Short mmCIF file of C-alpha atoms in Angstrom, two decimals:
data_model
loop_
_atom_site.label_atom_id
_atom_site.label_comp_id
_atom_site.label_asym_id
_atom_site.label_seq_id
_atom_site.Cartn_x
_atom_site.Cartn_y
_atom_site.Cartn_z
CA MET A 1 116.17 70.99 22.99
CA LYS A 2 112.83 73.01 23.96
CA LYS A 3 109.50 71.37 25.56
CA GLY A 4 106.31 72.69 24.68
CA PHE A 5 103.85 73.22 21.94
CA THR A 6 104.53 74.83 18.57
CA LEU A 7 102.38 77.42 17.29
CA ILE A 8 100.88 75.11 14.74
CA GLU A 9 100.03 72.53 17.22
CA ILE A 10 98.14 75.27 19.32
CA LEU A 11 96.22 76.30 16.49
CA ILE A 12 95.08 73.18 15.28
CA VAL A 13 93.88 72.12 18.77
CA VAL A 14 92.01 75.54 19.08
CA ALA A 15 90.71 74.74 15.48
CA ILE A 16 89.31 71.25 16.83
CA ILE A 17 87.87 72.75 19.92
CA GLY A 18 86.01 75.15 18.01
CA LEU A 19 84.52 72.75 15.35
CA LEU A 20 83.61 70.32 18.01
CA THR A 21 81.56 73.31 19.68
CA SER A 22 79.92 74.54 16.64
CA VAL A 23 78.76 70.87 16.05
CA VAL A 24 77.33 70.86 19.78
CA LEU A 25 75.73 74.28 19.72
CA VAL A 26 73.82 73.45 16.23
CA GLY A 27 72.55 70.01 17.81
CA LEU A 28 71.35 72.16 20.96
CA GLY A 29 69.43 74.49 18.59
CA SER A 30 66.34 72.54 18.26
CA SER A 31 66.29 71.33 21.74
CA ARG A 32 66.24 74.96 22.84
CA ALA A 33 63.24 75.62 20.18
CA LYS A 34 61.41 72.55 21.59
CA GLY A 35 61.84 73.69 25.09
CA ARG A 36 60.54 77.47 23.99
CA ASP A 37 57.59 75.50 22.67
CA ALA A 38 56.98 73.62 25.50
CA ARG A 39 56.96 76.93 27.58
CA ARG A 40 54.66 78.55 25.39
CA THR A 41 52.01 75.82 25.41
CA ALA A 42 52.32 75.97 29.13
CA ASP A 43 51.95 79.86 29.23
CA LEU A 44 48.87 79.43 27.38
CA HIS A 45 47.31 77.04 29.73
CA GLN A 46 48.37 79.20 32.57
CA THR A 47 46.46 82.20 30.93
CA GLN A 48 43.38 80.18 30.33
CA ASN A 49 43.34 79.39 33.96
CA ALA A 50 43.58 83.12 34.74
CA LEU A 51 40.72 83.53 32.11
CA GLU A 52 38.56 81.27 34.01
CA LEU A 53 39.23 82.87 37.13
CA TYR A 54 38.23 86.50 35.76
CA TYR A 55 35.13 84.74 34.07
CA SER A 56 34.00 83.37 37.65
CA LYS A 57 34.18 86.82 38.92
CA ASN A 58 32.84 88.95 35.93
CA GLN A 59 30.70 86.47 33.98
CA SER A 60 32.33 87.43 30.70
CA TYR A 61 36.03 87.36 29.31
CA PRO A 62 37.98 90.43 28.97
CA ASN A 63 36.92 92.31 26.29
CA VAL A 64 40.58 93.66 24.95
CA ALA A 65 42.32 93.43 21.76
CA ASP A 66 45.85 92.27 22.41
CA TRP A 67 47.99 90.36 24.83
CA SER A 68 49.37 93.57 26.82
CA SER A 69 46.05 94.68 27.43
CA LEU A 70 44.89 91.38 28.30
CA ARG A 71 47.90 91.41 30.78
CA THR A 72 46.71 94.81 32.31
CA SER A 73 42.91 93.48 32.76
CA LEU A 74 43.83 90.18 34.32
CA THR A 75 46.53 91.78 36.86
CA GLY A 76 44.31 94.51 37.65
CA ALA A 77 40.98 92.27 38.27
CA GLY A 78 41.44 91.43 41.83
CA ILE A 79 41.67 87.72 41.07
CA GLY A 80 45.09 86.96 42.62
CA ILE A 81 46.81 86.90 39.28
CA PRO A 82 50.45 88.95 39.52
CA ASP A 83 51.47 88.65 35.73
CA ILE A 84 50.72 86.98 32.75
CA PRO A 85 53.77 85.41 30.87
CA SER A 86 55.29 86.74 27.47
CA ASP A 87 56.60 84.62 24.80
CA PRO A 88 60.14 83.61 25.34
CA ILE A 89 61.67 85.44 22.17
CA VAL A 90 61.66 89.11 22.27
CA GLY A 91 59.47 90.73 19.62
CA TRP A 92 56.86 87.57 19.40
CA ASN A 93 53.88 87.92 21.08
CA TYR A 94 51.08 85.49 22.16
CA GLY A 95 47.46 86.25 20.54
CA TYR A 96 43.88 87.09 22.24
CA CYS A 97 40.77 87.56 21.37
CA ARG A 98 37.20 87.57 22.62
CA THR A 99 34.07 86.39 21.00
CA PRO A 100 31.58 89.30 20.29
CA ASP A 101 29.24 87.57 23.14
CA GLY A 102 31.84 87.56 25.59
CA TYR A 103 31.41 83.84 26.27
CA GLY A 104 34.53 82.62 24.60
CA TYR A 105 37.98 83.35 23.54
CA VAL A 106 41.03 82.23 21.67
CA VAL A 107 44.56 82.49 23.04
CA ALA A 108 47.46 81.55 20.53
CA ALA A 109 51.03 81.57 19.85
CA TYR A 110 53.62 80.53 17.19
CA LEU A 111 55.33 77.28 17.69
CA GLU A 112 59.18 76.94 16.29
CA ASP A 113 58.84 73.40 15.89
CA LEU A 114 56.67 72.35 12.79
CA GLU A 115 56.82 68.61 14.08
CA SER A 116 55.17 69.60 17.53
CA ALA A 117 52.49 67.22 18.59
CA ALA A 118 50.46 70.41 19.57
CA LEU A 119 49.96 71.52 16.28
CA LYS A 120 46.61 70.72 14.54
CA GLN A 121 45.14 70.44 11.25
CA TYR A 122 41.97 72.43 10.61
CA SER A 123 39.71 71.49 8.04
CA SER A 124 38.91 74.33 5.69
CA SER A 125 35.27 74.56 7.16
CA ALA A 126 36.99 75.03 10.59
CA THR A 127 36.04 78.41 12.33
CA PHE A 128 37.12 80.13 14.89
CA PRO A 129 35.51 83.33 16.66
CA CYS A 130 38.17 85.67 15.70
CA GLU A 131 41.78 85.92 14.42
CA PRO A 132 44.22 87.51 16.87
CA THR A 133 48.01 88.12 15.16
CA ALA A 134 51.33 88.03 16.84
CA THR A 135 53.94 90.76 16.07
CA GLY A 136 57.65 89.61 15.00
CA ALA A 137 56.29 86.14 13.62
CA PRO A 138 55.28 85.18 10.35
CA SER A 139 52.92 87.58 9.28
CA ASN A 140 49.71 85.58 8.60
CA PRO A 141 46.98 85.35 11.27
CA LEU A 142 46.90 82.95 14.34
CA CYS A 143 44.29 80.25 14.19
CA SER A 144 44.43 79.49 10.47
CA LYS A 145 41.60 78.23 8.86
CA SER A 146 43.48 76.72 6.21
CA GLY A 147 43.45 72.68 5.85
CA SER A 148 47.38 72.36 6.33
CA ILE A 149 49.27 72.23 9.31
CA THR A 150 50.87 75.16 10.26
CA ASN A 151 53.17 76.68 13.20
CA LYS A 152 50.41 78.32 14.97
CA TYR A 153 48.98 76.68 18.00
CA CYS A 154 45.46 77.89 19.46
CA LEU A 155 43.43 77.13 22.39
CA THR A 156 39.68 77.99 22.19
CA PHE A 157 37.19 77.84 24.45
#
């Protein structure tokens, strides 16, 4: 009599392990999205701190049109900022724009979790100084002026 496992028994064990692995990975997906959203929120607050340092030195915020230009302006301004973070998903970008008078700005990001407490509902009369956009995320502008909750997270100053 031979001792060991038959091919069928091994295949059944592999199938069960594969099923359990897929259940665990699906369950972790929302946790990973929430983690990326927490990073996005922290990144925007970190950028706000850098913008305030820039303002202290130059008495206005950087007059640039996108995130990569903002990165160049802040890292080259001599204010001790080595780098500005990027969105954790390749192809997604944060948004930035400055008010025409130079005394205000908007930084924004798309969040993956639509149930996030960071998302706000803006009234239809809400106004923002400008509407930055992000590539790779849904094609509507950030900082929506619509009355419904969206996946857009915006910090204004």
